[in-house]
Amino acid sequence: MPKAHETILEINLKALRHNFEYITSKINNSTKLMVVVKAFGYGSDACVVAKYLQDLDVDYFAVAYTSEGVVLRKARITKPILVLHPQPINFKSLIDNCLEPSLYSAKVLNEFVSIASEKNQKDYPIHIKFNTGLNRLGFGKNDVDYIVSKVNETNVIKVKSLFSHLAASEDLNETYFTLNQIESFKTITKAFEGKIGYKLILHICNTSGILNYPEAHLDMVRCGIGLYGFGNSSIENKNFRPIATLKSVISQIHLIEKDETVGYNRAYKSKSFQKTATIPIGHADGIVRQYGNGNGFVIINGKQAPIIGNVCMDMLMVNITNIDCNEGDEVIIFGEHTSAENFAAATKSISYEIITAISQRIKRLIIK
Ligand SMILES: *Cc1c(COP(=O)(O)O)cnc(C)c1O
């Protein structure tokens, strides 16, 4: 790995490959793999990740919003792309880019049919989402007749898959709830397939679903966080390699006398002689203020340096009193050996939040 000379997010494709192989070792050959690359590929680089995995022949991609799918199409991602939460205002662009909508209510289904017919579509692939307990998006179990009759009255759309989303697949205390979600999804999809008369792709598992509920892999699984290197448990985390390493450098070192203060609002007051380092990353980059005042730390020459005072917009200061280091030395915020999940724990946050929060201002460096 090259030494950082500025704040940089390294994306390691060997680690991505490792995670891909681990996930595929957990699923049958007959189960398709949908790779979730929403939110810039969980803060990495959606196009790089998608291209790399397209070449490894994954079956499907998923994004949250239409604009994210358009970016993938421009980067020559040709595999099918499911848009998990498309907004009707973007349905025209969605169709123009051959993206496939998740439709989750009568309102969005009707709006999609009307725009697809204006655009003279025939058998346009759509995906129907059912709510089985997350209570976020999805049709209810009693909507099956309505959806099937709506689909049958037009040849504009064709249902390609039915899916649902688990609320707590990583939490083994919620196994009973999760098994219930899986059961109700099976009941719904059986009724749906019976009424519509053709076979659909069924999918319900995210990463933790893949790991904890092999009996629920069905026809396809949707994997996000696992590919980026997190298994959502201390045991599973060992089987993954975080693909992103956030690095920076020491811009300046200060010697602070007793009773001096550091940073805005004079939030850190020195009780004795201290040495501090200023690092060029701040809350505008996703290192939110909650990491300040001793909550979070960075790694310098293998040692923990606590973040002191308030995190600034573009910088933060750390205590390096007991660390042998110089201006220009490398700083690790998180990476393969000091995990983002651990870093996030300082603010009661989770891997998903910290890795997707790293601002687009920070350059992504792809390590092949
Ligand atoms: C984000 C998302 C996923 C991926 O979940 P991971 O836990 O990251 O694997 C799967 N399905 C839906 C509907 C999602 O929104």
Coordinates of C-alpha atoms and ligand atoms in Angstrom, one line a residue:
M1 CA 0.0 0.0 0.0
P2 CA 1.4 3.4 -0.9
K3 CA 1.9 6.0 1.9
A4 CA -0.7 8.7 1.9
H5 CA 0.3 12.3 1.1
E6 CA -3.2 13.7 1.6
T7 CA -6.5 12.5 2.8
I8 CA -7.4 9.5 0.7
L9 CA -9.8 6.6 0.6
E10 CA -8.1 3.5 -0.7
I11 CA -10.4 0.9 -2.3
N12 CA -8.7 -2.6 -2.4
L13 CA -10.1 -4.8 -5.2
K14 CA -8.3 -7.8 -3.8
A15 CA -10.3 -7.5 -0.6
L16 CA -13.5 -7.1 -2.7
R17 CA -12.6 -10.3 -4.6
H18 CA -12.1 -12.0 -1.2
N19 CA -15.5 -10.9 0.0
F20 CA -17.2 -11.9 -3.3
E21 CA -15.7 -15.4 -3.0
Y22 CA -16.7 -15.7 0.6
I23 CA -20.3 -14.7 -0.2
T24 CA -20.5 -17.0 -3.2
S25 CA -19.2 -19.9 -1.1
K26 CA -22.3 -19.4 1.1
I27 CA -24.9 -19.6 -1.7
N28 CA -25.9 -22.4 -4.2
N29 CA -25.0 -22.2 -7.8
S30 CA -28.7 -21.9 -8.6
T31 CA -29.1 -18.8 -6.4
K32 CA -28.5 -15.5 -8.2
L33 CA -26.4 -12.8 -6.7
M34 CA -27.6 -9.2 -6.7
V35 CA -24.9 -6.7 -5.8
V36 CA -26.0 -3.6 -4.0
V37 CA -24.0 -0.6 -5.0
K38 CA -26.2 2.2 -3.7
A39 CA -24.8 5.3 -2.1
F40 CA -21.6 5.3 -4.2
G41 CA -21.0 1.7 -3.5
Y42 CA -21.4 2.2 0.2
G43 CA -19.0 5.1 0.0
S44 CA -16.4 3.4 -2.1
D45 CA -16.8 3.8 -5.9
A46 CA -20.0 2.3 -7.3
C47 CA -18.7 2.2 -10.9
V48 CA -15.4 0.6 -10.0
V49 CA -17.1 -2.0 -7.8
A50 CA -19.8 -2.7 -10.3
K51 CA -17.4 -3.1 -13.2
Y52 CA -15.2 -5.4 -11.2
L53 CA -18.1 -7.6 -10.2
Q54 CA -19.8 -7.5 -13.6
D55 CA -16.6 -9.1 -15.0
L56 CA -17.0 -11.8 -12.3
D57 CA -20.4 -12.4 -13.8
V58 CA -22.8 -11.4 -10.9
D59 CA -26.4 -11.5 -12.0
Y60 CA -27.9 -8.2 -11.0
F61 CA -27.1 -4.8 -9.5
A62 CA -29.2 -2.7 -7.2
V63 CA -29.2 1.0 -6.4
A64 CA -31.5 3.1 -4.3
Y65 CA -32.4 5.9 -6.7
T66 CA -32.7 6.3 -10.5
S67 CA -29.8 8.8 -10.8
E68 CA -27.5 6.1 -9.3
G69 CA -28.5 3.7 -12.0
V70 CA -28.0 6.3 -14.7
V71 CA -24.4 6.7 -13.5
L72 CA -23.8 2.9 -13.8
R73 CA -25.2 2.8 -17.3
K74 CA -22.9 5.6 -18.4
A75 CA -20.0 3.5 -17.0
R76 CA -21.1 0.7 -19.3
I77 CA -22.7 -1.5 -16.7
T78 CA -25.0 -3.6 -18.9
K79 CA -26.4 -6.1 -16.4
P80 CA -29.9 -5.6 -15.1
I81 CA -30.2 -2.9 -12.4
L82 CA -33.0 -2.8 -9.9
V83 CA -33.8 0.6 -8.5
L84 CA -35.0 -0.1 -4.9
H85 CA -36.7 3.2 -4.2
P86 CA -37.4 5.1 -7.5
Q87 CA -39.3 8.3 -7.3
P88 CA -42.1 8.6 -9.9
I89 CA -40.7 12.0 -11.1
N90 CA -37.8 10.0 -12.5
F91 CA -39.7 7.1 -14.2
K92 CA -39.0 8.5 -17.7
S93 CA -35.3 8.6 -17.1
L94 CA -35.5 5.2 -15.5
I95 CA -37.1 3.7 -18.6
D96 CA -34.7 5.6 -21.0
N97 CA -31.8 3.9 -19.1
C98 CA -33.3 0.4 -19.0
L99 CA -33.4 0.4 -15.2
E100 CA -35.9 -1.8 -13.4
P101 CA -38.2 -0.3 -10.8
S102 CA -39.2 -1.7 -7.4
L103 CA -42.9 -0.9 -7.1
Y104 CA -44.2 -0.9 -3.6
S105 CA -47.7 0.7 -3.5
A106 CA -50.8 1.0 -5.7
K107 CA -49.8 4.7 -6.3
V108 CA -46.4 4.0 -7.7
L109 CA -47.6 1.0 -9.7
N110 CA -50.2 3.1 -11.4
E111 CA -47.9 5.9 -12.0
F112 CA -45.3 3.6 -13.5
V113 CA -47.9 1.9 -15.8
S114 CA -49.1 5.2 -17.1
I115 CA -45.6 6.5 -17.9
A116 CA -44.5 3.2 -19.4
S117 CA -47.6 3.2 -21.6
E118 CA -47.0 6.8 -22.7
K119 CA -43.5 5.6 -23.7
N120 CA -45.0 2.6 -25.6
Q121 CA -43.4 -0.1 -23.5
K122 CA -44.3 -3.7 -23.7
D123 CA -43.5 -6.3 -21.0
Y124 CA -41.3 -3.7 -19.1
P125 CA -39.6 -5.6 -16.3
I126 CA -40.8 -4.5 -12.8
H127 CA -40.2 -5.9 -9.3
I128 CA -42.9 -6.0 -6.6
K129 CA -41.9 -5.3 -3.1
F130 CA -43.9 -6.7 -0.1
N131 CA -43.8 -5.4 3.4
T132 CA -43.4 -8.4 5.8
G133 CA -42.6 -6.5 9.0
L134 CA -40.0 -3.8 8.4
N135 CA -42.8 -1.3 7.8
R136 CA -40.7 0.8 5.5
L137 CA -41.8 0.2 1.9
G138 CA -44.0 -2.5 0.3
F139 CA -47.4 -3.8 -0.6
G140 CA -49.3 -5.7 2.1
K141 CA -50.2 -9.4 1.9
N142 CA -53.8 -8.5 1.0
D143 CA -52.7 -6.6 -2.1
V144 CA -51.9 -9.7 -4.2
D145 CA -55.2 -9.8 -6.0
Y146 CA -55.1 -6.1 -6.8
I147 CA -51.5 -6.3 -8.1
V148 CA -52.2 -9.4 -10.3
S149 CA -55.3 -7.9 -11.8
K150 CA -53.5 -4.6 -12.5
V151 CA -50.6 -6.5 -14.1
N152 CA -53.0 -8.7 -16.2
E153 CA -55.0 -5.8 -17.5
T154 CA -52.0 -4.4 -19.4
N155 CA -49.2 -5.7 -21.5
V156 CA -47.0 -2.7 -20.7
I157 CA -45.3 -4.3 -17.7
K158 CA -44.2 -7.8 -16.7
V159 CA -43.3 -8.8 -13.2
K160 CA -39.8 -10.2 -13.0
S161 CA -39.3 -10.6 -9.3
L162 CA -41.0 -10.5 -5.9
F163 CA -39.1 -9.4 -2.9
S164 CA -39.1 -8.3 0.7
H165 CA -36.6 -7.0 3.2
L166 CA -35.6 -8.3 6.6
A167 CA -35.8 -6.0 9.6
A168 CA -33.2 -7.7 11.9
S169 CA -31.4 -10.5 10.0
E170 CA -28.2 -9.7 11.9
D171 CA -29.8 -10.0 15.3
L172 CA -30.1 -13.6 16.5
N173 CA -32.4 -12.5 19.3
E174 CA -34.9 -11.7 16.6
T175 CA -34.8 -15.1 14.9
Y176 CA -38.4 -15.7 15.6
F177 CA -39.4 -12.5 14.0
T178 CA -37.2 -13.0 11.0
L179 CA -38.5 -16.6 10.5
N180 CA -42.0 -15.1 10.5
Q181 CA -41.0 -12.6 7.9
I182 CA -39.6 -15.4 5.7
E183 CA -42.8 -17.5 6.2
S184 CA -45.1 -14.7 5.3
F185 CA -43.1 -13.8 2.2
K186 CA -43.3 -17.5 1.2
T187 CA -47.1 -17.4 1.7
I188 CA -47.5 -14.2 -0.3
T189 CA -45.3 -15.3 -3.2
K190 CA -47.0 -18.7 -3.4
A191 CA -50.4 -17.0 -3.8
F192 CA -48.9 -14.5 -6.3
E193 CA -47.3 -17.0 -8.5
G194 CA -50.4 -19.2 -8.4
K195 CA -52.5 -16.2 -9.6
I196 CA -50.2 -14.8 -12.2
G197 CA -49.3 -18.2 -13.6
Y198 CA -45.6 -17.8 -14.3
K199 CA -42.4 -18.3 -12.2
L200 CA -40.8 -15.2 -10.7
I201 CA -37.5 -14.5 -9.1
L202 CA -38.0 -14.5 -5.3
H203 CA -35.6 -12.8 -2.9
I204 CA -35.5 -11.6 0.7
C205 CA -31.9 -11.9 2.0
N206 CA -29.4 -9.1 2.6
T207 CA -25.9 -9.9 3.8
S208 CA -26.9 -11.1 7.3
G209 CA -29.8 -13.0 5.8
I210 CA -27.3 -14.8 3.5
L211 CA -25.1 -15.7 6.5
N212 CA -27.8 -16.5 9.1
Y213 CA -30.8 -17.9 7.0
P214 CA -29.5 -20.2 4.3
E215 CA -32.9 -21.7 4.0
A216 CA -34.2 -18.3 2.8
H217 CA -31.8 -17.7 -0.1
L218 CA -34.6 -18.6 -2.5
D219 CA -33.8 -17.6 -6.2
M220 CA -31.6 -14.6 -5.5
V221 CA -29.8 -12.8 -2.6
R222 CA -29.0 -9.1 -2.3
C223 CA -25.6 -8.4 -0.9
G224 CA -24.3 -5.0 0.1
I225 CA -22.2 -4.6 3.3
G226 CA -20.6 -8.1 3.0
L227 CA -18.9 -7.2 -0.3
Y228 CA -17.6 -4.0 1.3
G229 CA -16.1 -6.1 4.1
F230 CA -18.4 -6.3 7.1
G231 CA -20.3 -9.3 8.4
N232 CA -22.4 -7.6 11.1
S233 CA -21.0 -9.8 13.9
S234 CA -17.6 -10.2 15.5
I235 CA -17.5 -13.8 14.3
E236 CA -18.5 -13.1 10.7
N237 CA -16.4 -9.9 10.5
K238 CA -13.3 -12.2 10.6
N239 CA -14.4 -13.8 7.3
F240 CA -14.5 -10.5 5.5
R241 CA -11.9 -7.9 4.5
P242 CA -12.9 -4.2 4.6
I243 CA -12.2 -2.8 1.1
A244 CA -11.9 0.8 2.2
T245 CA -9.0 2.4 4.1
L246 CA -9.3 6.0 5.1
K247 CA -5.9 7.6 5.4
S248 CA -4.5 11.0 6.0
V249 CA -1.3 12.8 7.0
I250 CA -0.1 15.0 9.8
S251 CA -0.2 18.6 8.6
Q252 CA 1.3 20.2 11.6
I253 CA 2.5 19.4 15.1
H254 CA 1.9 21.8 18.0
L255 CA 3.5 21.9 21.5
I256 CA 0.8 22.9 24.0
E257 CA 1.6 24.3 27.4
K258 CA -0.5 23.6 30.5
D259 CA -3.7 25.7 30.5
E260 CA -3.6 26.3 26.7
T261 CA -6.6 25.3 24.7
V262 CA -7.0 23.6 21.3
G263 CA -9.6 24.3 18.6
Y264 CA -12.9 26.0 18.4
N265 CA -14.8 27.1 21.5
R266 CA -11.6 26.3 23.3
A267 CA -13.2 22.9 24.0
Y268 CA -9.9 21.1 24.9
K269 CA -8.0 22.5 27.8
S270 CA -4.5 21.1 28.5
K271 CA -3.8 20.0 32.0
S272 CA -0.1 19.6 31.3
F273 CA 2.4 19.9 28.5
Q274 CA 1.0 18.1 25.4
K275 CA 1.9 17.5 21.8
T276 CA -0.9 17.7 19.2
A277 CA -1.2 17.0 15.5
T278 CA -3.6 18.6 13.0
I279 CA -5.1 16.3 10.4
P280 CA -6.7 17.5 7.1
I281 CA -10.1 15.8 7.6
G282 CA -13.2 17.2 9.3
H283 CA -16.9 17.0 9.7
A284 CA -17.5 18.0 6.1
D285 CA -15.8 14.7 5.2
G286 CA -18.0 12.6 7.4
I287 CA -16.0 12.7 10.6
V288 CA -18.9 14.2 12.6
R289 CA -18.5 16.3 15.7
Q290 CA -19.5 13.5 18.0
Y291 CA -16.0 12.0 17.3
G292 CA -14.4 15.0 19.0
N293 CA -13.6 15.6 22.7
G294 CA -11.9 12.2 23.2
N295 CA -14.6 10.0 21.7
G296 CA -12.8 8.9 18.6
F297 CA -9.2 8.2 17.7
V298 CA -6.9 7.8 14.7
I299 CA -3.9 5.5 14.4
I300 CA -0.4 7.1 14.0
N301 CA 2.6 4.8 13.7
G302 CA 0.5 1.9 15.1
K303 CA -0.7 3.9 18.2
Q304 CA -4.0 5.4 19.1
A305 CA -4.2 9.2 19.0
P306 CA -7.5 10.5 20.6
I307 CA -9.3 13.3 18.8
I308 CA -9.3 16.3 21.1
G309 CA -11.6 19.3 21.1
N310 CA -14.2 20.0 18.5
V311 CA -13.9 18.5 15.1
C312 CA -13.6 21.4 12.6
M313 CA -15.1 21.4 9.1
D314 CA -11.9 20.5 7.3
M315 CA -9.5 19.5 10.1
L316 CA -9.3 17.7 13.4
M317 CA -6.7 17.7 16.1
V318 CA -5.4 14.7 18.0
N319 CA -3.2 14.1 21.0
I320 CA 0.2 12.6 20.1
T321 CA 2.0 13.3 23.4
N322 CA 3.1 9.7 23.7
I323 CA 3.6 9.0 20.0
D324 CA 6.9 9.3 18.1
C325 CA 5.8 11.0 14.9
N326 CA 6.6 13.8 12.5
E327 CA 4.8 16.3 10.2
G328 CA 4.0 14.4 7.0
D329 CA 3.6 11.0 8.7
E330 CA 0.7 8.8 7.7
V331 CA -2.6 8.7 9.7
I332 CA -5.1 5.8 9.5
I333 CA -8.7 6.6 10.4
F334 CA -10.0 3.2 9.6
G335 CA -9.1 0.3 7.4
E336 CA -8.5 -3.4 7.3
H337 CA -6.8 -3.7 10.7
T338 CA -8.6 -0.9 12.5
S339 CA -12.1 -1.4 11.4
A340 CA -14.6 1.3 10.5
E341 CA -17.1 -0.6 12.7
N342 CA -14.8 -0.1 15.6
F343 CA -14.3 3.6 14.7
A344 CA -18.0 4.1 14.4
A345 CA -18.6 2.5 17.8
A346 CA -17.1 5.6 19.4
T347 CA -20.3 7.5 18.4
K348 CA -22.7 4.5 18.8
S349 CA -22.8 4.3 15.0
I350 CA -22.4 1.4 12.7
S351 CA -20.1 0.4 9.8
Y352 CA -22.9 1.3 7.2
E353 CA -23.1 4.8 8.4
I354 CA -19.4 5.7 8.7
I355 CA -18.4 4.2 5.3
T356 CA -21.2 5.9 3.4
A357 CA -20.6 9.2 5.1
I358 CA -17.1 9.8 3.7
S359 CA -17.5 12.8 1.5
Q360 CA -17.0 12.9 -2.2
R361 CA -14.3 15.5 -1.6
I362 CA -11.9 12.8 -0.6
K363 CA -10.1 11.2 -3.5
R364 CA -10.7 7.4 -4.0
L365 CA -7.6 5.5 -4.9
I366 CA -8.2 2.1 -6.4
I367 CA -5.7 -0.6 -5.4
K368 CA -5.6 -3.5 -7.9
Ligands
LIG1 C1 -29.4 -1.8 1.2 C2 -30.3 -2.9 0.9 C3 -29.8 -4.2 0.8 C4 -28.3 -4.6 1.2 O1 -28.2 -4.8 2.5 P1 -26.8 -5.2 3.2 O2 -27.2 -5.4 4.6 O3 -25.9 -4.1 3.0 O4 -26.4 -6.5 2.5 C5 -30.6 -5.2 0.4 N1 -31.9 -5.0 0.2 C6 -32.5 -3.8 0.3 C7 -33.9 -3.6 0.0 C8 -31.7 -2.7 0.7 O5 -32.2 -1.5 0.8

